[in-house]
Amino acid sequence: AQRVTQPEKLLSVFKGAPVELKCNYSYSGSPELFWYVQYSRQRLQLLLRHISRESIKGFTADLNKGETSFHLKKPFAQEEDSAMYYCALSGQEGAGSYQLTFGKGTKLSVIP
Amino acid sequence: NAGVTQTPKFQVLKTGQSMTLQCAQDMNHNSMYWYRQDPGMGLRLIYYSASEGTTDKGEVPNGYNVSRLNKREFSLRLESAAPSQTSVYFCASSEGLILLYEQYFGPGTRLTVT
């Protein structure tokens, strides 16, 4: 069964400090990995996805197939980064390509 | 554009009652989804509709039915509500395959079953 694990429920960092939100996964095929974010009083929205190889709001994530990880990183945290972050995966073909499996989420709190 | 809208925002049901959660999108998306989120948990897929006229089960479909009424609307029905269905329900839509197209989420419906 596919699974996404986010080991930290809460992560607190000081403004300007580096941020790393951890995500590990298990999947029998070739997964596609995503990070979603929910800011206070806003809807869940896509932050970035592995297939795009993009950097959004200074965040990057590298897929490590050997360690089955997709950690989210930012070199200098900003107060506006405080939010709930969810790692998710989908398959790349068939029914799996329409199904997202989410982790339980990590709440990031950036201390001024 | 309103994006993805859901009605109602809040609902309290008694065990055994039925209700339908409504979802509509105005982005001309092909695919629509229903998720539930329980406290301390990630979202779990209940049902999805890859395109108009099709529906498929997700991870947790038991106790639910869905209808893709047209391209815009995708409803979720609880025939006989149970306390275990107390949750926040999210509808989402996308142009197509998740790996290619972003999912857009609605604001959620908070359902309590007593």
Short mmCIF file of C-alpha atoms in Angstrom, two decimals:
data_model
loop_
_atom_site.label_atom_id
_atom_site.label_comp_id
_atom_site.label_asym_id
_atom_site.label_seq_id
_atom_site.Cartn_x
_atom_site.Cartn_y
_atom_site.Cartn_z
CA ALA A 1 0.00 0.00 0.00
CA GLN A 2 1.21 3.49 -0.70
CA ARG A 3 2.02 5.70 2.21
CA VAL A 4 3.38 9.17 2.88
CA THR A 5 5.05 9.87 6.21
CA GLN A 6 5.74 13.32 7.63
CA PRO A 7 7.50 12.64 10.93
CA GLU A 8 7.11 16.11 12.43
CA LYS A 9 3.71 17.45 13.46
CA LEU A 10 5.16 20.83 14.34
CA LEU A 11 8.36 22.56 13.30
CA SER A 12 9.38 25.90 14.76
CA VAL A 13 12.25 27.92 13.30
CA PHE A 14 13.46 31.47 13.66
CA LYS A 15 13.09 33.95 10.86
CA GLY A 16 16.12 33.75 8.60
CA ALA A 17 16.99 30.20 9.64
CA PRO A 18 16.97 27.30 7.15
CA VAL A 19 13.88 25.13 6.95
CA GLU A 20 13.61 21.46 6.12
CA LEU A 21 10.26 19.68 6.20
CA LYS A 22 10.70 15.95 5.97
CA CYS A 23 8.69 13.59 3.79
CA ASN A 24 9.22 9.88 3.21
CA TYR A 25 7.10 7.67 1.01
CA SER A 26 6.45 4.09 0.07
CA TYR A 27 5.03 3.19 -3.33
CA SER A 28 5.34 0.09 -5.45
CA GLY A 29 5.67 1.88 -8.79
CA SER A 30 7.08 5.22 -9.91
CA PRO A 31 5.41 7.96 -7.89
CA GLU A 32 4.99 11.61 -8.58
CA LEU A 33 5.58 13.77 -5.50
CA PHE A 34 3.99 17.05 -4.45
CA TRP A 35 4.00 19.58 -1.66
CA TYR A 36 0.73 21.32 -0.78
CA VAL A 37 0.37 24.24 1.61
CA GLN A 38 -2.50 25.69 3.58
CA TYR A 39 -2.06 29.20 4.97
CA SER A 40 -4.31 30.38 7.77
CA ARG A 41 -7.90 30.86 6.58
CA GLN A 42 -6.97 29.92 3.02
CA ARG A 43 -7.60 26.90 0.87
CA LEU A 44 -5.21 24.06 0.35
CA GLN A 45 -3.03 24.86 -2.66
CA LEU A 46 -0.22 23.31 -4.60
CA LEU A 47 3.23 24.59 -3.63
CA LEU A 48 5.40 22.56 -5.94
CA ARG A 49 5.69 19.22 -7.68
CA HIS A 50 8.68 17.14 -8.56
CA ILE A 51 7.84 16.83 -12.25
CA SER A 52 8.16 20.61 -12.71
CA ARG A 53 11.60 20.85 -11.07
CA GLU A 54 10.60 24.34 -9.96
CA SER A 55 11.33 26.60 -7.02
CA ILE A 56 8.30 28.34 -5.57
CA LYS A 57 8.55 31.10 -2.94
CA GLY A 58 12.15 30.03 -2.39
CA PHE A 59 11.20 26.42 -1.61
CA THR A 60 12.77 23.46 -3.36
CA ALA A 61 12.35 19.71 -2.99
CA ASP A 62 14.57 16.95 -4.25
CA LEU A 63 13.36 13.44 -4.91
CA ASN A 64 15.76 10.87 -3.45
CA LYS A 65 14.63 7.49 -4.74
CA GLY A 66 17.25 5.64 -2.73
CA GLU A 67 15.98 7.06 0.54
CA THR A 68 12.39 7.36 -0.76
CA SER A 69 12.28 10.95 0.43
CA PHE A 70 11.04 14.28 -0.90
CA HIS A 71 12.09 16.80 1.72
CA LEU A 72 11.05 20.45 1.33
CA LYS A 73 13.76 23.03 1.92
CA LYS A 74 14.16 26.76 2.10
CA PRO A 75 17.44 28.48 2.99
CA PHE A 76 15.96 31.45 4.88
CA ALA A 77 12.56 31.19 6.54
CA GLN A 78 10.14 34.12 6.39
CA GLU A 79 7.23 34.82 8.73
CA GLU A 80 4.80 34.41 5.84
CA ASP A 81 5.96 30.81 5.45
CA SER A 82 4.07 29.87 8.60
CA ALA A 83 1.44 27.38 7.43
CA MET A 84 0.46 23.74 7.29
CA TYR A 85 2.45 21.74 4.77
CA TYR A 86 1.36 18.43 3.27
CA CYS A 87 3.46 16.04 1.24
CA ALA A 88 1.53 13.95 -1.27
CA LEU A 89 2.10 11.38 -3.97
CA SER A 90 0.28 10.02 -6.99
CA GLY A 91 0.97 7.31 -9.51
CA GLN A 92 2.16 8.07 -12.99
CA GLU A 93 -0.31 5.95 -14.92
CA GLY A 94 -3.76 4.40 -14.78
CA ALA A 95 -6.10 4.99 -11.89
CA GLY A 96 -3.17 5.95 -9.69
CA SER A 97 -2.55 9.05 -11.75
CA TYR A 98 -5.83 10.50 -10.45
CA GLN A 99 -5.31 9.61 -6.80
CA LEU A 100 -3.36 11.69 -4.34
CA THR A 101 -2.18 10.15 -1.09
CA PHE A 102 -1.42 12.76 1.56
CA GLY A 103 0.78 12.74 4.61
CA LYS A 104 -0.59 13.98 7.93
CA GLY A 105 1.03 17.35 7.54
CA THR A 106 3.62 19.46 9.35
CA LYS A 107 2.76 22.79 10.88
CA LEU A 108 5.58 25.24 10.27
CA SER A 109 5.83 28.15 12.66
CA VAL A 110 8.36 30.88 11.88
CA ILE A 111 9.31 32.86 14.97
CA PRO A 112 10.01 36.57 14.36
CA ASN B 1 -14.03 33.10 -11.07
CA ALA B 2 -15.22 31.50 -7.87
CA GLY B 3 -13.09 28.40 -8.49
CA VAL B 4 -14.41 25.44 -6.50
CA THR B 5 -17.46 26.08 -4.34
CA GLN B 6 -19.00 23.79 -1.75
CA THR B 7 -22.33 23.86 0.04
CA PRO B 8 -23.08 23.79 2.88
CA LYS B 9 -20.15 25.10 4.93
CA PHE B 10 -21.34 23.45 8.13
CA GLN B 11 -23.81 20.67 8.84
CA VAL B 12 -24.92 18.72 11.88
CA LEU B 13 -26.70 15.42 11.31
CA LYS B 14 -28.15 12.78 13.57
CA THR B 15 -27.08 9.19 13.11
CA GLY B 16 -29.07 7.60 10.29
CA GLN B 17 -29.96 10.83 8.52
CA SER B 18 -28.99 11.38 4.92
CA MET B 19 -27.58 14.40 3.15
CA THR B 20 -25.86 15.50 -0.03
CA LEU B 21 -22.79 17.70 -0.19
CA GLN B 22 -22.66 19.83 -3.28
CA CYS B 23 -19.58 20.87 -5.24
CA ALA B 24 -19.27 23.00 -8.34
CA GLN B 25 -16.33 24.36 -10.33
CA ASP B 26 -16.27 27.08 -12.95
CA MET B 27 -12.85 26.32 -14.46
CA ASN B 28 -14.08 23.86 -17.10
CA HIS B 29 -12.06 21.11 -15.44
CA ASN B 30 -12.49 17.52 -16.50
CA SER B 31 -11.67 15.81 -13.20
CA MET B 32 -13.26 16.23 -9.79
CA TYR B 33 -12.56 14.70 -6.38
CA TRP B 34 -13.98 14.28 -2.89
CA TYR B 35 -11.69 14.01 0.14
CA ARG B 36 -12.24 13.79 3.87
CA GLN B 37 -9.90 15.07 6.53
CA ASP B 38 -10.07 13.82 10.09
CA PRO B 39 -8.25 15.59 12.96
CA GLY B 40 -4.50 15.03 12.82
CA MET B 41 -4.78 13.20 9.54
CA GLY B 42 -4.01 13.99 5.95
CA LEU B 43 -6.71 14.16 3.31
CA ARG B 44 -8.03 10.80 2.14
CA LEU B 45 -9.68 10.33 -1.24
CA ILE B 46 -13.29 9.12 -1.11
CA TYR B 47 -14.29 9.13 -4.77
CA TYR B 48 -13.13 10.81 -7.93
CA SER B 49 -14.45 11.47 -11.41
CA ALA B 50 -11.73 11.48 -14.05
CA SER B 51 -14.12 12.89 -16.64
CA GLU B 52 -17.81 13.65 -17.04
CA GLY B 53 -19.77 10.41 -16.96
CA THR B 54 -17.25 8.41 -14.93
CA THR B 55 -16.77 7.90 -11.22
CA ASP B 56 -14.34 5.68 -9.31
CA LYS B 57 -13.67 4.70 -5.74
CA GLY B 58 -10.79 6.14 -3.83
CA GLU B 59 -9.22 5.03 -0.58
CA VAL B 60 -12.28 5.32 1.71
CA PRO B 61 -15.53 4.98 -0.31
CA ASN B 62 -17.63 2.96 2.14
CA GLY B 63 -20.78 4.77 3.26
CA TYR B 64 -20.72 7.26 0.41
CA ASN B 65 -22.12 7.63 -3.08
CA VAL B 66 -21.30 10.23 -5.71
CA SER B 67 -22.90 11.71 -8.78
CA ARG B 68 -21.15 13.62 -11.55
CA LEU B 69 -24.20 15.63 -12.50
CA ASN B 70 -22.47 17.43 -15.38
CA LYS B 71 -19.01 18.77 -16.09
CA ARG B 72 -19.36 21.45 -13.41
CA GLU B 73 -20.95 19.57 -10.53
CA PHE B 74 -19.94 16.58 -8.40
CA SER B 75 -22.05 15.68 -5.38
CA LEU B 76 -21.32 13.41 -2.43
CA ARG B 77 -24.17 11.61 -0.67
CA LEU B 78 -24.27 10.07 2.76
CA GLU B 79 -27.25 7.69 2.77
CA SER B 80 -27.21 6.87 6.47
CA ALA B 81 -24.81 9.04 8.40
CA ALA B 82 -22.66 7.54 11.15
CA PRO B 83 -20.54 9.28 13.83
CA SER B 84 -17.43 7.91 12.05
CA GLN B 85 -18.29 10.19 9.15
CA THR B 86 -17.75 13.28 11.27
CA SER B 87 -15.04 15.05 9.30
CA VAL B 88 -14.18 17.99 7.08
CA TYR B 89 -14.98 17.26 3.45
CA PHE B 90 -13.08 18.86 0.60
CA CYS B 91 -13.96 18.91 -3.05
CA ALA B 92 -11.27 19.52 -5.67
CA SER B 93 -10.96 19.73 -9.42
CA SER B 94 -8.22 19.54 -12.05
CA GLU B 95 -7.94 19.70 -15.82
CA GLY B 96 -6.80 16.08 -15.88
CA LEU B 97 -4.04 13.85 -14.59
CA ILE B 98 -2.76 15.03 -11.22
CA LEU B 99 0.87 14.67 -12.25
CA LEU B 100 0.32 17.16 -15.06
CA TYR B 101 -2.38 19.49 -13.75
CA GLU B 102 -2.80 21.26 -10.45
CA GLN B 103 -5.69 20.31 -8.17
CA TYR B 104 -7.77 23.23 -6.95
CA PHE B 105 -9.54 22.79 -3.64
CA GLY B 106 -12.79 24.09 -2.25
CA PRO B 107 -13.14 25.69 1.19
CA GLY B 108 -14.46 22.53 2.85
CA THR B 109 -17.66 21.39 4.56
CA ARG B 110 -17.48 20.65 8.28
CA LEU B 111 -19.85 17.78 9.05
CA THR B 112 -20.72 16.56 12.53
CA VAL B 113 -22.76 13.41 13.04
CA THR B 114 -24.20 12.97 16.54
#
